[in-house]
Amino acid sequence: MHAVSIENLLFSWAGQRPTLDIPGWQIKQGETVLLRGPSGSGKSTLLSLLAGINTPQSGSLNLFETAFSNLSGRQRDRYRADNIGYIFQQFNLLPYLSALDNALLACQFSKKRRQRIAEQGSSAEATATEMLQRLGLNSTQIEQPAHTLSVGQQQRVAAARALLGAPKLLIADEPTSALDAEHRDTFIQLLLELSSQNNTTVIFVTHDAALSSYFDQHVELNTLNQAGAQS
Ligand SMILES: Nc1ncnc2c1ncn2[C@@H]1O[C@H](COP(=O)(O)OP(=O)(O)OP(=O)(O)O)[C@@H](O)[C@H]1O
C-alpha cells in the first residue's frame, strides 16, 4: 500500500505563482523519507498539504488510499488527529503542562489512538511514560513543566506526543536543527526505531545531508517540484 500518493498536484499561496507543481510522488507504507531543499523551496508548504492544513488547488493527494485532499476540513482534522503525528520545528509544547501531559495531548483528541494503545493491553499514561523513559527522560523530568526542560528534552517530548497511539504517518519538520551532531544522531535513531515498531511511515525534513544514511528514500524537493525547477 502507498502511504502517500500524489498526482498532478498544484498549490499556490494567494496571489502568488505556484509554489508546488508535482507531477507524481509515491511513498510506500513503512518507508522513511528524508526531504531536503533550499530555504523557500516549499518544504513546509508540502508538509502543510500532507497534514491537511492546506489543500491543493488541483490534482490529488491520497494518504493510505484515502482521497485526503477531497475530504472536508472537519474530516481532514479527524483523519489527522487519528493518523498523523507532527513534530514542529519549535516543538509547540504547552509550557506549563508536564512532559507527560504534553505527550498525552495527541491521545486526548483521538479515540482511535487510545484504542490502539488499549489493544496492546496498556493505558495512554503507561505507554507515554515508557516512551519518554526510552527517549531518555527520567521520572523527575517526566513530571516537570515543559518550559523547565532543555531543548533536547523538549524535542523528545514532542516526539513522544507525535508517536503516541501509533499514527500511520509521522511528519517531522527540521526537529534537529537545535541539536549538536551527537544528540541529533541518537535522537534520529530512536525516532526511527520507535516508528518502525508500529510500521509508521516517516517524512523528515532537514537541510542536513549528513542524515541521509538513516532513511530509505532521499528526496530533493526541486527534483519533484516543477515550480521549483522554473525559478
Ligand atoms: N502562509 C503563507 N502565506 C503566503 N506565502 C507563504 C506562506 N508560507 C510560505 N509561503 C511562501 O511559499 C514559498 C515556500 O515557502 P516554504 O516555507 O514552504 O519553504 P521551505 O522550503 O519550507 O523554507 P525553509 O527551509 O526556509 O523553512 C515561499 O515563497 C514563501 O514565501
XYZ file of C-alpha atoms in Angstrom, residues 4-223:
220
model
C 1.411 8.849 0.165
C 0.410 9.107 -3.473
C 0.466 12.449 -5.268
C -0.614 13.110 -8.844
C -0.510 16.392 -10.777
C -0.605 18.425 -7.595
C -0.687 22.213 -7.910
C -0.598 24.579 -4.956
C -0.288 28.373 -4.904
C -0.432 30.737 -1.953
C -2.991 33.523 -2.522
C -1.844 35.950 -5.195
C 1.418 34.097 -5.921
C 2.690 31.921 -8.748
C 2.587 28.182 -7.883
C 4.836 27.114 -5.014
C 4.276 23.420 -5.776
C 3.750 21.687 -9.134
C 4.372 17.977 -8.518
C 3.502 15.568 -11.372
C 3.864 12.487 -9.172
C 5.341 11.178 -5.910
C 4.800 7.954 -4.005
C 5.893 6.728 -0.599
C 5.318 3.116 0.447
C 3.816 2.278 3.827
C 6.553 1.961 6.445
C 9.141 3.769 4.310
C 11.325 6.502 5.844
C 11.895 9.579 3.695
C 14.370 12.415 4.033
C 13.088 15.540 2.268
C 15.639 18.236 1.502
C 15.591 21.522 -0.347
C 16.875 25.072 -0.144
C 15.151 27.654 2.016
C 11.950 28.840 0.345
C 11.698 25.808 -1.973
C 8.320 24.789 -0.493
C 9.133 22.052 2.041
C 6.897 23.436 4.790
C 4.194 24.128 2.220
C 4.289 20.472 1.095
C 4.131 19.310 4.731
C 1.085 21.541 5.306
C -0.665 19.724 2.425
C 0.386 16.306 3.739
C -1.018 17.250 7.152
C -4.234 18.597 5.605
C -3.740 22.115 6.944
C -3.947 23.372 3.353
C -5.361 21.675 0.245
C -4.083 21.705 -3.350
C -5.958 23.769 -5.959
C -5.821 20.775 -8.307
C -4.508 17.230 -8.532
C -4.784 14.501 -5.937
C -3.104 13.715 -2.652
C -4.003 10.296 -1.238
C -2.919 9.030 2.173
C -3.226 5.267 2.720
C -5.722 5.065 -0.152
C -7.921 7.791 1.317
C -8.529 10.721 -1.049
C -7.236 13.082 1.615
C -7.395 16.281 -0.438
C -11.105 15.627 -1.196
C -12.159 15.365 2.460
C -13.945 18.263 4.139
C -11.975 20.388 6.605
C -13.629 18.608 9.524
C -12.882 15.159 8.060
C -9.247 16.136 7.496
C -8.973 17.311 11.121
C -10.320 13.947 12.323
C -8.057 11.980 9.957
C -5.039 13.994 11.139
C -5.832 13.506 14.840
C -6.161 9.740 14.366
C -3.398 9.040 11.857
C -0.734 11.756 11.638
C 1.954 12.643 14.163
C 3.640 16.013 13.579
C 6.858 17.277 15.153
C 7.173 21.030 14.616
C 10.415 22.981 14.269
C 9.670 24.778 17.548
C 8.018 21.665 19.102
C 4.791 23.581 20.070
C 4.620 22.160 23.591
C 2.281 23.718 26.160
C 4.860 25.307 28.515
C 3.076 24.860 31.858
C 1.949 21.281 31.271
C 4.276 18.492 32.382
C 6.257 16.462 29.859
C 3.826 13.591 30.444
C 0.692 15.707 29.940
C 2.169 17.191 26.772
C 2.881 13.697 25.446
C -0.696 12.663 26.263
C -2.272 15.553 24.315
C -2.443 13.694 20.987
C -4.401 10.865 22.605
C -6.895 13.242 24.203
C -8.105 14.260 20.757
C -8.275 10.771 19.281
C -10.305 7.780 20.420
C -8.559 5.709 17.731
C -5.143 6.396 19.254
C -6.441 5.415 22.699
C -7.970 2.251 21.211
C -4.686 1.235 19.571
C -2.934 1.554 22.936
C -5.715 -0.385 24.700
C -5.404 -3.167 22.089
C -1.789 -3.578 23.203
C -3.019 -4.083 26.780
C -1.759 -0.735 28.089
C -3.018 2.729 29.048
C -2.076 6.009 27.378
C -0.349 7.172 30.562
C 1.726 3.993 30.950
C 2.704 3.974 27.277
C 3.620 7.687 27.310
C 5.724 7.219 30.445
C 7.526 4.249 28.906
C 8.136 6.136 25.668
C 9.515 9.207 27.482
C 11.804 6.953 29.505
C 13.053 5.245 26.335
C 13.700 8.689 24.890
C 15.929 9.419 27.895
C 13.800 11.431 30.351
C 13.983 10.365 33.996
C 10.970 10.183 36.335
C 11.538 13.717 37.708
C 11.802 15.225 34.224
C 8.628 13.430 33.123
C 6.687 15.373 35.794
C 8.388 18.748 35.102
C 6.635 21.567 33.215
C 7.841 21.588 29.598
C 9.335 25.094 29.850
C 11.795 23.906 32.514
C 13.271 21.232 30.219
C 16.293 21.614 27.920
C 15.777 21.992 24.172
C 16.853 18.375 23.619
C 14.416 17.135 26.277
C 11.579 19.219 24.821
C 12.282 17.708 21.439
C 11.930 14.214 22.919
C 8.589 15.170 24.474
C 7.419 16.432 21.064
C 8.495 13.098 19.541
C 6.624 11.101 22.208
C 3.496 13.213 21.652
C 3.666 12.671 17.887
C 4.218 8.911 18.128
C 1.859 8.006 20.971
C -1.052 5.876 19.780
C 0.787 4.588 16.700
C -0.031 7.111 13.946
C 0.299 5.771 10.396
C 2.353 8.776 9.290
C 4.964 10.832 11.146
C 5.893 14.242 9.756
C 8.932 15.938 11.257
C 9.829 19.482 10.188
C 13.525 20.065 10.967
C 13.250 18.892 14.573
C 17.014 18.504 14.970
C 18.207 21.968 13.974
C 18.907 22.959 17.612
C 20.950 19.846 18.443
C 24.648 19.031 18.174
C 25.678 16.141 15.906
C 25.879 13.510 18.644
C 22.441 14.256 20.150
C 20.955 14.605 16.680
C 22.108 11.130 15.603
C 20.901 9.479 18.821
C 17.540 11.221 18.503
C 17.019 10.131 14.891
C 17.968 6.538 15.640
C 15.442 6.412 18.496
C 12.751 8.141 16.477
C 13.133 5.665 13.612
C 13.244 2.697 15.994
C 10.008 3.782 17.705
C 8.393 4.452 14.307
C 9.335 1.073 12.848
C 7.735 -0.750 15.792
C 4.339 0.423 14.545
C 5.218 0.411 10.831
C 4.824 4.203 10.884
C 5.811 5.926 7.632
C 8.224 8.818 8.282
C 8.738 12.058 6.342
C 11.611 14.026 7.825
C 12.573 17.474 6.572
C 16.095 18.720 7.076
C 18.793 20.855 5.490
C 21.364 18.403 6.758
C 22.752 15.973 4.151
C 24.691 14.115 6.881
C 21.460 12.391 7.945
C 20.807 10.631 4.596
C 22.128 7.240 5.671
C 19.287 6.768 8.166
C 16.494 6.948 5.577
C 15.137 4.662 2.803
C 14.230 7.395 0.313
C 16.077 10.708 -0.210
C 14.177 13.413 -1.987
C 15.432 16.764 -3.183
C 12.231 18.809 -3.442
C 13.404 20.657 -6.551
C 13.632 17.355 -8.470
